[in-house]
């Protein structure tokens, strides 16, 4: 019996003649945090798209709590507790922070079977949303921004909001694709403080290029190169792996 909360066995994703993800075996135990690193085009986003159901692999399996979910749809995986953020933020620009959080909570709670306006008619549901959104605003320190239109926020705040939107759906696994890309060191540190609070309470998978920030958070690293996982394990050991030195650091020995 595997101890991984989510794992892949030999998954591959092929675009035409190009293999973007090549027979990847991966696993993460519940409440651990793993960083996925690798050069541009290594297949990191494609791999997490396989975990979330945005892409179905041509070969291999995805197992969640031991169950084969390889071909299960995105919405069902969200309901199962697999939530993600995107390399380019996916939020509704023209509504407020509060409304984005409320919508995200509703999406998980009702799985979209009841239209949002009908859902809000129900007083108890409204109360539940209000309480949960207020909790999210507090955990992510977004109280002061709650009435701001999201399109007017800094990219750092938008990234924070997107993580809060995943968190409010009560994920078992939080998958973050480059949460630190394009934002200032100060904004990265703000997000890191929050993620550290979630560490060992949620299972976290982070794709990130900013290695020094990433290793402040994760327990293990998984290094991808040309679609393959070339090394994985504790951070320092993995970064000193001979294959990683050659392919990732480009150190000739
Ligand atoms: N839908 C697609 N059709 C064709 N090729 C694709 C598609 N999606 C990704 N690729 C290719 O697969 C390779 C891996 O892309 P992917 O986005 O997974 O890389 P990445 O490791 O996330 O890179 P980055 O660090 O730049 O985000 C790239 O060469 C990319 O061009
Ligand atoms: Mg990517």
Coordinates of C-alpha atoms and ligand atoms in Angstrom, one line a residue:
X1 CA 0.0 0.0 0.0
X2 CA 1.5 3.3 -1.1
X3 CA 1.9 6.1 1.5
X4 CA 1.4 8.9 -1.1
X5 CA -1.7 11.1 -1.0
X6 CA -1.3 11.6 -4.7
X7 CA 1.0 9.8 -7.0
X8 CA 1.8 9.2 -10.7
X9 CA 3.0 6.0 -12.2
X10 CA 4.8 6.4 -15.5
X11 CA 2.7 9.3 -16.8
X12 CA 3.5 10.8 -20.2
X13 CA 2.0 13.7 -22.2
X14 CA 2.7 13.8 -25.9
X15 CA 1.9 16.8 -28.1
X16 CA 2.2 15.7 -31.7
X17 CA 5.8 14.3 -32.1
X18 CA 6.9 16.0 -28.8
X19 CA 7.0 14.3 -25.4
X20 CA 6.4 17.1 -22.8
X21 CA 6.2 14.7 -19.9
X22 CA 8.0 11.4 -20.1
X23 CA 7.1 8.4 -17.9
X24 CA 7.0 10.4 -14.7
X25 CA 6.8 8.6 -11.3
X26 CA 6.0 11.0 -8.5
X27 CA 4.4 10.8 -5.1
X28 CA 3.8 13.1 -2.1
X29 CA 2.8 12.1 1.4
X30 CA -0.1 13.8 3.1
X31 CA 0.8 17.2 4.6
X32 CA 4.3 17.3 3.0
X33 CA 5.4 20.1 0.8
X34 CA 7.4 19.4 -2.4
X35 CA 8.9 21.9 -4.9
X36 CA 9.1 21.1 -8.6
X37 CA 11.9 22.8 -10.3
X38 CA 13.5 22.6 -13.8
X39 CA 14.4 24.9 -16.7
X40 CA 11.7 26.5 -19.0
X41 CA 9.9 23.9 -21.0
X42 CA 11.0 21.0 -18.7
X43 CA 7.3 19.9 -18.5
X44 CA 6.4 21.2 -15.0
X45 CA 3.1 22.9 -15.9
X46 CA 2.2 20.0 -18.2
X47 CA 2.9 17.6 -15.3
X48 CA 0.7 19.5 -12.8
X49 CA -2.0 19.7 -15.5
X50 CA -2.0 15.9 -15.4
X51 CA -2.5 15.9 -11.6
X52 CA -5.4 18.4 -11.8
X53 CA -7.2 16.9 -14.8
X54 CA -6.5 19.8 -17.1
X55 CA -4.7 17.2 -19.3
X56 CA -5.2 13.5 -19.6
X57 CA -1.9 11.5 -20.1
X58 CA -1.4 9.2 -23.0
X59 CA 0.2 6.6 -20.7
X60 CA 0.5 6.0 -17.0
X61 CA -1.8 6.5 -14.1
X62 CA -2.7 9.1 -11.5
X63 CA -3.7 7.8 -8.1
X64 CA -5.3 9.8 -5.3
X65 CA -5.7 8.1 -2.0
X66 CA -5.0 4.9 -3.9
X67 CA -7.9 5.4 -6.4
X68 CA -7.2 5.7 -10.1
X69 CA -8.3 9.3 -11.1
X70 CA -6.3 9.4 -14.4
X71 CA -9.4 10.3 -16.5
X72 CA -11.5 12.0 -13.9
X73 CA -12.7 15.5 -14.8
X74 CA -11.4 18.7 -13.2
X75 CA -14.6 19.6 -11.3
X76 CA -14.7 16.2 -9.7
X77 CA -11.1 16.5 -8.7
X78 CA -11.8 19.8 -7.1
X79 CA -14.7 18.2 -5.1
X80 CA -12.2 15.5 -4.1
X81 CA -9.9 18.2 -2.7
X82 CA -7.3 18.8 -5.5
X83 CA -7.1 22.6 -6.0
X84 CA -4.6 24.6 -8.0
X85 CA -3.4 28.1 -9.0
X86 CA -2.2 29.1 -12.4
X87 CA 1.2 30.4 -13.8
X88 CA -0.9 33.3 -15.2
X89 CA -3.5 34.2 -12.5
X90 CA -7.0 33.0 -13.1
X91 CA -9.3 35.4 -11.2
X92 CA -12.3 37.6 -12.1
X93 CA -10.9 41.0 -12.7
X94 CA -14.0 43.1 -12.6
X95 CA -15.5 42.1 -9.3
X96 CA -14.1 42.5 -5.7
X97 CA -11.8 40.4 -3.7
X98 CA -14.7 39.4 -1.4
X99 CA -16.8 38.3 -4.4
X100 CA -14.0 36.3 -5.9
X101 CA -13.6 34.4 -2.6
X102 CA -17.4 33.9 -2.3
X103 CA -17.6 32.5 -5.8
X104 CA -14.7 30.1 -5.2
X105 CA -16.4 28.8 -2.0
X106 CA -19.6 28.3 -3.8
X107 CA -17.9 26.5 -6.6
X108 CA -16.7 23.8 -4.2
X109 CA -19.7 23.8 -1.9
X110 CA -22.3 23.3 -4.6
X111 CA -20.2 21.9 -7.4
X112 CA -22.2 24.4 -9.6
X113 CA -25.4 22.4 -9.3
X114 CA -27.3 25.4 -8.0
X115 CA -26.9 28.8 -9.8
X116 CA -24.9 31.3 -7.8
X117 CA -27.8 33.8 -7.5
X118 CA -30.2 31.1 -6.2
X119 CA -27.5 29.9 -3.8
X120 CA -27.3 33.4 -2.3
X121 CA -31.1 33.5 -1.7
X122 CA -30.6 30.9 1.0
X123 CA -29.9 32.7 4.3
X124 CA -27.9 29.9 5.9
X125 CA -25.7 29.5 2.8
X126 CA -25.2 33.3 2.8
X127 CA -24.1 33.1 6.5
X128 CA -21.8 30.2 5.7
X129 CA -20.2 32.1 2.8
X130 CA -19.7 35.2 4.9
X131 CA -18.0 33.3 7.7
X132 CA -15.7 31.4 5.4
X133 CA -14.8 34.5 3.3
X134 CA -14.0 36.4 6.5
X135 CA -11.8 33.6 7.7
X136 CA -10.0 33.6 4.3
X137 CA -9.6 37.4 4.4
X138 CA -8.0 37.0 7.8
X139 CA -5.7 34.0 7.1
X140 CA -4.4 35.7 3.9
X141 CA -4.3 39.2 5.4
X142 CA -6.6 40.6 2.7
X143 CA -9.1 42.3 5.0
X144 CA -8.2 45.8 3.9
X145 CA -8.6 44.9 0.2
X146 CA -11.9 43.1 0.5
X147 CA -13.9 45.7 -1.4
X148 CA -11.2 46.4 -4.0
X149 CA -11.8 45.5 -7.6
X150 CA -9.4 42.7 -8.4
X151 CA -8.1 44.2 -11.6
X152 CA -6.8 47.1 -9.6
X153 CA -4.7 45.0 -7.2
X154 CA -0.9 44.5 -7.6
X155 CA 0.1 41.2 -9.2
X156 CA 1.4 40.1 -5.7
X157 CA -2.0 40.7 -4.2
X158 CA -3.7 38.9 -7.1
X159 CA -1.4 35.9 -6.6
X160 CA -2.2 36.0 -2.9
X161 CA -6.0 36.1 -3.7
X162 CA -5.7 33.2 -6.1
X163 CA -4.1 31.1 -3.4
X164 CA -6.8 32.2 -0.9
X165 CA -9.4 31.2 -3.5
X166 CA -8.0 27.7 -3.7
X167 CA -7.7 27.6 0.1
X168 CA -11.3 28.6 0.7
X169 CA -12.4 25.5 -1.2
X170 CA -10.8 23.5 1.7
X171 CA -8.2 21.6 -0.4
X172 CA -6.4 18.5 0.7
X173 CA -3.8 19.3 -1.9
X174 CA -2.8 22.8 -3.0
X175 CA -0.9 22.9 -6.3
X176 CA 0.7 26.2 -7.0
X177 CA 2.2 27.0 -10.4
X178 CA 4.9 29.8 -10.0
X179 CA 3.3 31.7 -7.2
X180 CA 6.3 34.0 -7.0
X181 CA 6.7 34.8 -10.7
X182 CA 6.8 38.5 -11.6
X183 CA 6.3 39.9 -8.1
X184 CA 8.6 41.8 -5.8
X185 CA 10.8 40.1 -3.1
X186 CA 8.6 41.9 -0.5
X187 CA 5.4 40.4 -2.0
X188 CA 7.1 37.0 -2.2
X189 CA 7.9 37.1 1.5
X190 CA 4.3 38.1 2.3
X191 CA 3.0 35.0 0.5
X192 CA 5.8 32.8 2.0
X193 CA 4.6 33.8 5.5
X194 CA 1.1 32.6 4.8
X195 CA 2.2 29.4 3.1
X196 CA 4.4 28.6 6.1
X197 CA 1.3 28.8 8.2
X198 CA -0.3 26.1 6.0
X199 CA 2.8 23.9 6.0
X200 CA 2.1 20.5 7.4
X201 CA -1.6 21.3 7.5
X202 CA -2.1 20.9 3.8
X203 CA -0.3 18.9 1.1
X204 CA 1.5 21.4 -1.0
X205 CA 3.1 21.1 -4.5
X206 CA 4.8 24.2 -5.8
X207 CA 6.3 24.8 -9.2
X208 CA 8.8 27.6 -8.9
X209 CA 12.0 29.0 -10.4
X210 CA 12.9 31.1 -7.3
X211 CA 14.9 28.4 -5.6
X212 CA 16.1 30.3 -2.5
X213 CA 12.5 31.3 -1.6
X214 CA 11.1 27.8 -2.5
X215 CA 13.6 26.0 -0.2
X216 CA 12.5 28.1 2.7
X217 CA 9.2 26.2 2.5
X218 CA 9.4 22.8 1.0
X219 CA 10.8 19.6 2.5
X220 CA 11.7 17.9 -0.8
X221 CA 12.5 18.9 -4.4
X222 CA 11.7 17.1 -7.6
X223 CA 13.8 18.2 -10.6
X224 CA 12.5 17.9 -14.1
X225 CA 14.5 18.1 -17.3
X226 CA 13.2 17.5 -20.8
X227 CA 10.0 15.9 -19.5
X228 CA 11.7 13.5 -17.0
X229 CA 12.2 13.6 -13.3
X230 CA 16.0 13.5 -13.0
X231 CA 16.2 13.6 -9.2
X232 CA 14.0 14.0 -6.1
X233 CA 14.5 14.0 -2.4
X234 CA 15.7 16.3 0.4
X235 CA 16.5 19.8 -1.0
X236 CA 20.3 20.0 -0.5
X237 CA 21.0 16.4 -1.4
X238 CA 18.9 16.8 -4.6
X239 CA 20.6 20.0 -5.6
X240 CA 23.9 18.2 -5.4
X241 CA 22.9 15.2 -7.3
X242 CA 25.3 14.6 -10.2
X243 CA 22.6 14.6 -12.9
X244 CA 21.1 17.8 -11.4
X245 CA 24.6 19.5 -11.4
X246 CA 25.0 18.6 -15.1
X247 CA 21.5 19.2 -16.5
X248 CA 20.1 21.9 -14.2
X249 CA 23.2 23.8 -13.0
X250 CA 25.1 23.1 -16.2
X251 CA 28.2 22.3 -14.3
X252 CA 30.6 20.2 -16.3
X253 CA 32.7 17.8 -14.1
Ligands
LIG1 N1 -0.7 22.4 -25.5 C1 0.5 22.2 -26.0 N2 0.8 21.9 -27.3 C2 2.1 21.7 -27.7 N3 3.1 21.8 -26.9 C3 3.0 22.1 -25.7 C4 1.6 22.3 -25.1 N4 1.8 22.6 -23.8 C5 3.1 22.6 -23.5 N5 3.8 22.3 -24.6 C6 5.3 22.2 -24.7 O1 5.7 21.3 -23.7 C7 6.9 21.7 -23.2 C8 6.7 21.7 -21.7 O2 5.9 22.9 -21.4 P1 5.5 23.3 -19.9 O3 4.6 24.4 -20.0 O4 5.1 22.1 -19.2 O5 7.0 23.7 -19.3 P2 7.3 24.3 -17.9 O6 8.4 23.4 -17.3 O7 6.1 24.6 -17.1 O8 8.1 25.6 -18.4 P3 8.1 27.1 -17.7 O9 9.1 27.1 -16.6 O10 8.5 28.0 -18.8 O11 6.7 27.4 -17.2 C9 7.3 23.0 -23.8 O12 8.2 22.8 -24.8 C10 6.0 23.5 -24.4 O13 6.2 24.3 -25.5
LIG2 MG1 5.2 26.3 -16.5

